[in-house]
Short mmCIF file of C-alpha atoms in Angstrom, two decimals:
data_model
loop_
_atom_site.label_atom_id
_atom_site.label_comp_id
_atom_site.label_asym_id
_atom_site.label_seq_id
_atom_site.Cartn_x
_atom_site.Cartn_y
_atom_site.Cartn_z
CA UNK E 721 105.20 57.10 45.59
CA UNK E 722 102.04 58.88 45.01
CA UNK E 723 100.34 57.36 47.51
CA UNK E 724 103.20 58.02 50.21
CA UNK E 725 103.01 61.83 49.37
CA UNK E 726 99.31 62.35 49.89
CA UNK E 727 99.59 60.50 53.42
CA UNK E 728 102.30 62.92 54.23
CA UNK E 729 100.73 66.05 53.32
CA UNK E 730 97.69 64.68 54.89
CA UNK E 731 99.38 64.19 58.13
CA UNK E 732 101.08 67.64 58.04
CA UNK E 733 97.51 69.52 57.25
CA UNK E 734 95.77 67.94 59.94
CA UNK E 735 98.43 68.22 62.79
CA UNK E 736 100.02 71.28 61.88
CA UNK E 737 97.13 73.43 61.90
CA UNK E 738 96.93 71.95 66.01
CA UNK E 739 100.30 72.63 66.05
CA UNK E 740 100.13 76.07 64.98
CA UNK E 741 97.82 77.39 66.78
CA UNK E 742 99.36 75.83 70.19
CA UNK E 743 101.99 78.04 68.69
CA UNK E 744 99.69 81.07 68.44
CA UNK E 745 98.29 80.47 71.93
CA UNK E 746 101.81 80.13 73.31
CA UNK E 747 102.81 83.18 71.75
CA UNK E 748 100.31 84.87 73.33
CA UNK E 749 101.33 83.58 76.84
CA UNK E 750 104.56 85.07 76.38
CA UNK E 751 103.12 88.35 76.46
CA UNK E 752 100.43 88.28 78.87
CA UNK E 753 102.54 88.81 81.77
CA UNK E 754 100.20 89.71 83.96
CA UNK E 755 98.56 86.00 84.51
CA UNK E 756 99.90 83.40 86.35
CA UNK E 757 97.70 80.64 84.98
CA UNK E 758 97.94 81.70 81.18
CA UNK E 759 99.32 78.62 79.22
CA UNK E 760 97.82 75.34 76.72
CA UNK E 761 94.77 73.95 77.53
CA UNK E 762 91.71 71.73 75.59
CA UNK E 763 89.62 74.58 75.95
CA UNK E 764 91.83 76.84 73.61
CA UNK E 765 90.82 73.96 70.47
CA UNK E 766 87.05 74.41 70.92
CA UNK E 767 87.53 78.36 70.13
CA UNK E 768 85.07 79.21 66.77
CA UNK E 769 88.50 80.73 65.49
CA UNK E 770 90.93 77.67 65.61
CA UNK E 771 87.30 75.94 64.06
CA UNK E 772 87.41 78.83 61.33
CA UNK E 773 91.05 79.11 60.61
CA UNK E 774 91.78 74.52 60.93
CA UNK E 775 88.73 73.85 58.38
CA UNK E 776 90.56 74.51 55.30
CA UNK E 777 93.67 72.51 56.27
CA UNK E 778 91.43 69.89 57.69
CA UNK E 779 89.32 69.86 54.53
CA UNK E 780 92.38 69.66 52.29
CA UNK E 781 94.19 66.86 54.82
CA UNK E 782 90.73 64.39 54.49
CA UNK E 783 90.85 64.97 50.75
CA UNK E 784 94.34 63.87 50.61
CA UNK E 785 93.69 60.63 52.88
CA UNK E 786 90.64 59.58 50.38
CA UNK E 787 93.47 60.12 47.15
CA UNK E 788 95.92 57.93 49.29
CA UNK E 789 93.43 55.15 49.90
CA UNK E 790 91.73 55.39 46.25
CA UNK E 791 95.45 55.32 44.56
CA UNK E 792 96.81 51.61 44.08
#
């Protein structure tokens, strides 16, 4: 059961932070209303602040993964 848990949180670390900031980004779309082309692309994930803000929830999500695979 222990195991399960620390897949899921894993899982929700590493894709939420991705998923948040798409969020963020989108956010800000919705009030730049003076650009027609403003909306998700790749190049908004190689920013230094998604790398900044998605380290610690990346960090935390690898940690869990390596407690779900060492757990039995």
């Amino acid at each position: 059961m222990l195991k399960i848990f620390f897949y899921v949180l894993a899982a929700f670390l590493i894709v939420g932070s991705i998923a948040a900031w798409a969020y963020i980004v989108l956010l800000g779309c919705a009030y730049n209303t003076s650009s027609y082309g403003c909306g998700l692309e790749l190049a908004d994930f190689f920013d230094g602040d998604f790398s900044f803000l998605a380290a610690v929830p990346w960090l935390l999500g690898i940690l869990c993964l390596y407690l779900a695979r060492k757990i039995r």
